[in-house]
Amino acid sequence: MGLDIYVGPFTRYCSGDWETIIQRTAREQGIAFKTIRTNPEPADKITDPVVIHQAVDGWRRSLEAGLKPHLPSGLSWDERADAPYFTDKPDWIGYACAVLLAAHTEHPRYTTPEKAVTDWDKDEAFQASTSPEFKSRFYQLFNVEIWVPCDFAFTFKAPDVVGNEVVFGSSVLLLNQLKQLNAESFNGSAADLEKWKYDGAGRQDSFDQGARFGLAMFLHHAQKSVQHRLPMKLDY
């Protein structure tokens, strides 16, 4: 399974009114393409955006009620069905290398991989950064699946809009932490980041190329999330 980033309203996501970059490219070139997801969609899936919006709004209010003691300002983002969306494909290489870039930046005593990787959980630096006794500077990047454009300095586990338990974070904090990671690692300019995003990365590339690609991808979409007040999620 591949990995995409989606930035947009949950109403649009759940109604299927969006395309991954591969789907869009295939459609534009007249190529047949079918997406296979980790959690297959039910045959009786609801697609009416009005009904979906009502469900999403109820879910958001429930989530907000549970967080009220820790989040007095509440949870607010653009949930209009016709709000814009943004998506791209960092794939697991971009994600894994970005995660490990953060971990190895915090723990330089561990040997950095030479080649781009697709896994991260057994890496010693990652384990050190995510250990309970360590306070990571880049914790919003670790093990989070959904980021909402609200300013809070923690992550939490809760059901997503379809009932799967995932870890949530703040795209506001994620953006700040990714900027810090860029400053502490490659220190790329805006032009550099755009080029790294365009260059991509594959299994035969160096770890540094994979890390630059993943960093650029996540920075770009975290900026979109904050700028447009839209949730950001991993899609696989």
CSV table of C-alpha atoms in Angstrom, one decimal:
chain,number,residue,atom,x,y,z
A,1,MET,CA,0.0,0.0,0.0
A,2,GLY,CA,1.2,3.5,-0.8
A,3,LEU,CA,1.0,6.6,1.3
A,4,ASP,CA,-0.6,9.9,0.4
A,5,ILE,CA,-1.1,13.1,2.3
A,6,TYR,CA,-4.6,14.6,2.2
A,7,VAL,CA,-5.3,18.2,3.4
A,8,GLY,CA,-9.0,19.1,3.2
A,9,PRO,CA,-12.3,18.8,4.9
A,10,PHE,CA,-13.3,15.3,6.3
A,11,THR,CA,-16.7,15.8,4.6
A,12,ARG,CA,-15.0,15.9,1.2
A,13,TYR,CA,-12.7,13.0,2.1
A,14,CYS,CA,-15.5,10.7,3.3
A,15,SER,CA,-17.7,11.4,0.4
A,16,GLY,CA,-14.9,10.5,-2.0
A,17,ASP,CA,-15.0,13.9,-3.7
A,18,TRP,CA,-11.2,14.1,-4.1
A,19,GLU,CA,-8.4,12.3,-6.0
A,20,THR,CA,-5.0,11.2,-5.1
A,21,ILE,CA,-2.3,12.6,-7.3
A,22,ILE,CA,-2.0,9.2,-9.0
A,23,GLN,CA,-5.7,9.0,-9.6
A,24,ARG,CA,-5.7,12.5,-11.1
A,25,THR,CA,-2.8,11.7,-13.4
A,26,ALA,CA,-4.4,8.5,-14.5
A,27,ARG,CA,-7.7,10.2,-15.3
A,28,GLU,CA,-6.0,13.0,-17.2
A,29,GLN,CA,-4.0,10.5,-19.3
A,30,GLY,CA,-7.1,8.2,-19.8
A,31,ILE,CA,-5.5,5.3,-17.9
A,32,ALA,CA,-7.6,2.9,-15.8
A,33,PHE,CA,-6.7,3.0,-12.1
A,34,LYS,CA,-8.1,1.4,-9.0
A,35,THR,CA,-7.2,2.4,-5.4
A,36,ILE,CA,-6.9,-0.5,-2.9
A,37,ARG,CA,-7.0,0.7,0.7
A,38,THR,CA,-5.9,-1.0,3.9
A,39,ASN,CA,-9.5,-0.7,5.2
A,40,PRO,CA,-11.9,-1.5,2.3
A,41,GLU,CA,-14.9,0.7,2.0
A,42,PRO,CA,-18.3,-1.0,2.8
A,43,ALA,CA,-20.7,-1.6,-0.1
A,44,ASP,CA,-23.3,0.5,1.5
A,45,LYS,CA,-21.0,3.5,2.1
A,46,ILE,CA,-22.9,6.8,2.5
A,47,THR,CA,-21.9,9.3,-0.1
A,48,ASP,CA,-24.4,12.1,0.4
A,49,PRO,CA,-22.3,15.1,1.5
A,50,VAL,CA,-25.1,16.6,3.5
A,51,VAL,CA,-25.5,13.5,5.6
A,52,ILE,CA,-21.7,13.1,5.9
A,53,HIS,CA,-21.3,16.7,7.0
A,54,GLN,CA,-23.8,16.2,9.8
A,55,ALA,CA,-22.0,13.1,10.9
A,56,VAL,CA,-18.6,14.9,10.8
A,57,ASP,CA,-20.0,17.8,12.7
A,58,GLY,CA,-21.4,15.5,15.4
A,59,TRP,CA,-18.1,13.7,15.6
A,60,ARG,CA,-16.1,16.9,15.9
A,61,ARG,CA,-18.4,18.2,18.7
A,62,SER,CA,-18.0,14.9,20.6
A,63,LEU,CA,-14.2,15.1,20.2
A,64,GLU,CA,-14.2,18.7,21.4
A,65,ALA,CA,-16.3,17.8,24.4
A,66,GLY,CA,-13.8,15.2,25.4
A,67,LEU,CA,-10.9,17.7,25.1
A,68,LYS,CA,-12.6,20.6,26.8
A,69,PRO,CA,-10.5,20.5,30.0
A,70,HIS,CA,-7.3,20.6,27.9
A,71,LEU,CA,-8.5,22.8,25.0
A,72,PRO,CA,-10.6,25.8,26.2
A,73,SER,CA,-10.5,27.3,22.7
A,74,GLY,CA,-12.2,24.3,21.2
A,75,LEU,CA,-11.7,22.6,17.8
A,76,SER,CA,-12.5,24.7,14.7
A,77,TRP,CA,-11.6,24.2,11.0
A,78,ASP,CA,-13.1,24.6,7.6
A,79,GLU,CA,-15.5,21.7,7.1
A,80,ARG,CA,-17.4,22.9,4.1
A,81,ALA,CA,-18.0,20.2,1.5
A,82,ASP,CA,-16.7,22.4,-1.3
A,83,ALA,CA,-13.6,23.7,0.6
A,84,PRO,CA,-10.4,23.2,-1.3
A,85,TYR,CA,-8.2,20.1,-0.8
A,86,PHE,CA,-4.5,19.4,-1.4
A,87,THR,CA,-2.8,16.1,-1.8
A,88,ASP,CA,0.5,14.5,-2.9
A,89,LYS,CA,2.4,11.2,-2.5
A,90,PRO,CA,5.4,11.1,-0.2
A,91,ASP,CA,4.9,7.4,-0.1
A,92,TRP,CA,6.4,5.4,2.8
A,93,ILE,CA,10.0,6.4,1.8
A,94,GLY,CA,9.3,10.1,2.2
A,95,TYR,CA,7.5,9.5,5.5
A,96,ALA,CA,10.0,7.1,7.0
A,97,CYS,CA,13.0,9.3,6.0
A,98,ALA,CA,11.4,12.5,7.4
A,99,VAL,CA,10.6,10.7,10.7
A,100,LEU,CA,14.2,9.3,10.9
A,101,LEU,CA,15.7,12.7,10.0
A,102,ALA,CA,13.9,14.1,13.0
A,103,ALA,CA,15.1,11.3,15.3
A,104,HIS,CA,18.7,11.3,14.1
A,105,THR,CA,18.8,15.1,14.4
A,106,GLU,CA,17.9,14.7,18.1
A,107,HIS,CA,20.2,11.7,18.5
A,108,PRO,CA,23.3,12.2,16.3
A,109,ARG,CA,25.2,9.4,18.2
A,110,TYR,CA,23.3,6.8,16.2
A,111,THR,CA,24.4,5.9,12.7
A,112,THR,CA,22.2,7.4,10.0
A,113,PRO,CA,21.0,5.0,7.3
A,114,GLU,CA,23.0,5.3,4.0
A,115,LYS,CA,20.0,4.5,1.7
A,116,ALA,CA,16.4,5.7,1.7
A,117,VAL,CA,14.2,3.5,3.9
A,118,THR,CA,10.6,2.5,4.2
A,119,ASP,CA,10.5,1.5,7.8
A,120,TRP,CA,11.4,3.4,11.0
A,121,ASP,CA,10.2,1.7,14.1
A,122,LYS,CA,13.2,-0.5,14.7
A,123,ASP,CA,15.7,2.4,14.2
A,124,GLU,CA,17.6,3.2,17.5
A,125,ALA,CA,17.3,6.9,17.1
A,126,PHE,CA,13.5,6.7,16.5
A,127,GLN,CA,13.1,4.5,19.6
A,128,ALA,CA,15.1,7.0,21.6
A,129,SER,CA,13.0,9.9,20.4
A,130,THR,CA,9.8,8.2,21.2
A,131,SER,CA,10.7,6.7,24.6
A,132,PRO,CA,8.5,7.9,27.4
A,133,GLU,CA,11.3,9.5,29.3
A,134,PHE,CA,12.5,11.6,26.4
A,135,LYS,CA,11.0,15.0,25.5
A,136,SER,CA,11.3,15.2,21.7
A,137,ARG,CA,11.4,18.6,19.9
A,138,PHE,CA,9.6,16.9,16.9
A,139,TYR,CA,7.0,14.8,18.7
A,140,GLN,CA,4.2,16.0,16.3
A,141,LEU,CA,5.8,14.0,13.5
A,142,PHE,CA,6.0,10.7,15.4
A,143,ASN,CA,3.1,8.2,15.2
A,144,VAL,CA,0.5,10.9,14.4
A,145,GLU,CA,-2.0,10.2,11.6
A,146,ILE,CA,-4.3,13.2,11.7
A,147,TRP,CA,-3.3,16.9,12.4
A,148,VAL,CA,-6.0,19.5,12.9
A,149,PRO,CA,-5.3,23.3,12.4
A,150,CYS,CA,-5.7,24.2,16.0
A,151,ASP,CA,-3.0,25.4,18.4
A,152,PHE,CA,-2.4,22.9,21.2
A,153,ALA,CA,0.9,21.4,22.4
A,154,PHE,CA,0.1,17.7,22.8
A,155,THR,CA,-1.1,14.7,20.8
A,156,PHE,CA,-4.0,12.4,21.8
A,157,LYS,CA,-5.5,9.1,20.8
A,158,ALA,CA,-9.2,9.1,19.8
A,159,PRO,CA,-11.6,7.6,17.2
A,160,ASP,CA,-11.4,9.2,13.8
A,161,VAL,CA,-14.6,10.2,11.9
A,162,VAL,CA,-15.2,6.5,10.8
A,163,GLY,CA,-14.4,5.0,14.2
A,164,ASN,CA,-10.7,3.9,13.8
A,165,GLU,CA,-8.6,4.8,16.8
A,166,VAL,CA,-5.7,7.0,15.7
A,167,VAL,CA,-3.3,9.6,17.1
A,168,PHE,CA,-4.2,13.3,16.5
A,169,GLY,CA,-1.9,16.2,16.6
A,170,SER,CA,-1.8,20.0,15.8
A,171,SER,CA,-0.7,21.1,12.3
A,172,VAL,CA,0.2,24.4,13.8
A,173,LEU,CA,2.7,22.8,16.1
A,174,LEU,CA,3.8,20.3,13.3
A,175,LEU,CA,4.6,23.2,11.0
A,176,ASN,CA,6.7,24.9,13.6
A,177,GLN,CA,8.5,21.7,14.4
A,178,LEU,CA,9.2,21.0,10.7
A,179,LYS,CA,10.6,24.5,10.3
A,180,GLN,CA,12.8,23.9,13.2
A,181,LEU,CA,13.9,20.5,11.8
A,182,ASN,CA,14.8,22.1,8.5
A,183,ALA,CA,16.8,24.7,10.3
A,184,GLU,CA,18.7,22.1,12.3
A,185,SER,CA,19.3,19.8,9.4
A,186,PHE,CA,19.5,20.8,5.7
A,187,ASN,CA,18.5,24.5,6.2
A,188,GLY,CA,16.8,24.5,2.8
A,189,SER,CA,15.4,27.8,1.3
A,190,ALA,CA,11.9,28.0,-0.1
A,191,ALA,CA,13.4,27.3,-3.5
A,192,ASP,CA,15.4,24.3,-2.2
A,193,LEU,CA,12.3,22.8,-0.6
A,194,GLU,CA,10.3,23.1,-3.8
A,195,LYS,CA,13.0,21.4,-5.7
A,196,TRP,CA,13.4,18.6,-3.2
A,197,LYS,CA,9.6,18.0,-3.4
A,198,TYR,CA,9.8,17.9,-7.1
A,199,ASP,CA,12.9,15.6,-7.2
A,200,GLY,CA,11.2,12.8,-5.2
A,201,ALA,CA,13.0,9.8,-3.8
A,202,GLY,CA,13.2,6.1,-4.5
A,203,ARG,CA,14.6,3.0,-2.9
A,204,GLN,CA,17.9,3.4,-4.7
A,205,ASP,CA,18.4,7.0,-3.5
A,206,SER,CA,20.4,8.1,-0.5
A,207,PHE,CA,18.9,8.6,2.8
A,208,ASP,CA,19.6,12.4,2.6
A,209,GLN,CA,17.6,12.6,-0.7
A,210,GLY,CA,14.7,10.7,0.9
A,211,ALA,CA,14.8,12.9,4.0
A,212,ARG,CA,14.9,16.1,1.9
A,213,PHE,CA,11.9,14.9,-0.1
A,214,GLY,CA,9.9,13.8,2.9
A,215,LEU,CA,10.7,17.0,4.8
A,216,ALA,CA,9.6,19.2,1.8
A,217,MET,CA,6.4,17.2,1.4
A,218,PHE,CA,5.3,17.5,5.0
A,219,LEU,CA,6.3,21.1,5.3
A,220,HIS,CA,4.3,22.0,2.2
A,221,HIS,CA,1.2,20.3,3.4
A,222,ALA,CA,1.4,21.5,7.0
A,223,GLN,CA,1.6,25.1,5.6
A,224,LYS,CA,-1.5,24.4,3.5
A,225,SER,CA,-3.3,23.0,6.5
A,226,VAL,CA,-2.6,26.1,8.7
A,227,GLN,CA,-3.1,28.6,5.9
A,228,HIS,CA,-6.5,27.2,4.8
A,229,ARG,CA,-7.6,26.0,8.2
A,230,LEU,CA,-8.0,22.4,7.0
A,231,PRO,CA,-7.2,19.1,8.6
A,232,MET,CA,-4.3,17.1,7.4
A,233,LYS,CA,-4.2,13.3,7.4
A,234,LEU,CA,-2.2,10.3,6.2
A,235,ASP,CA,-4.1,8.2,3.6
A,236,TYR,CA,-3.1,4.6,2.9
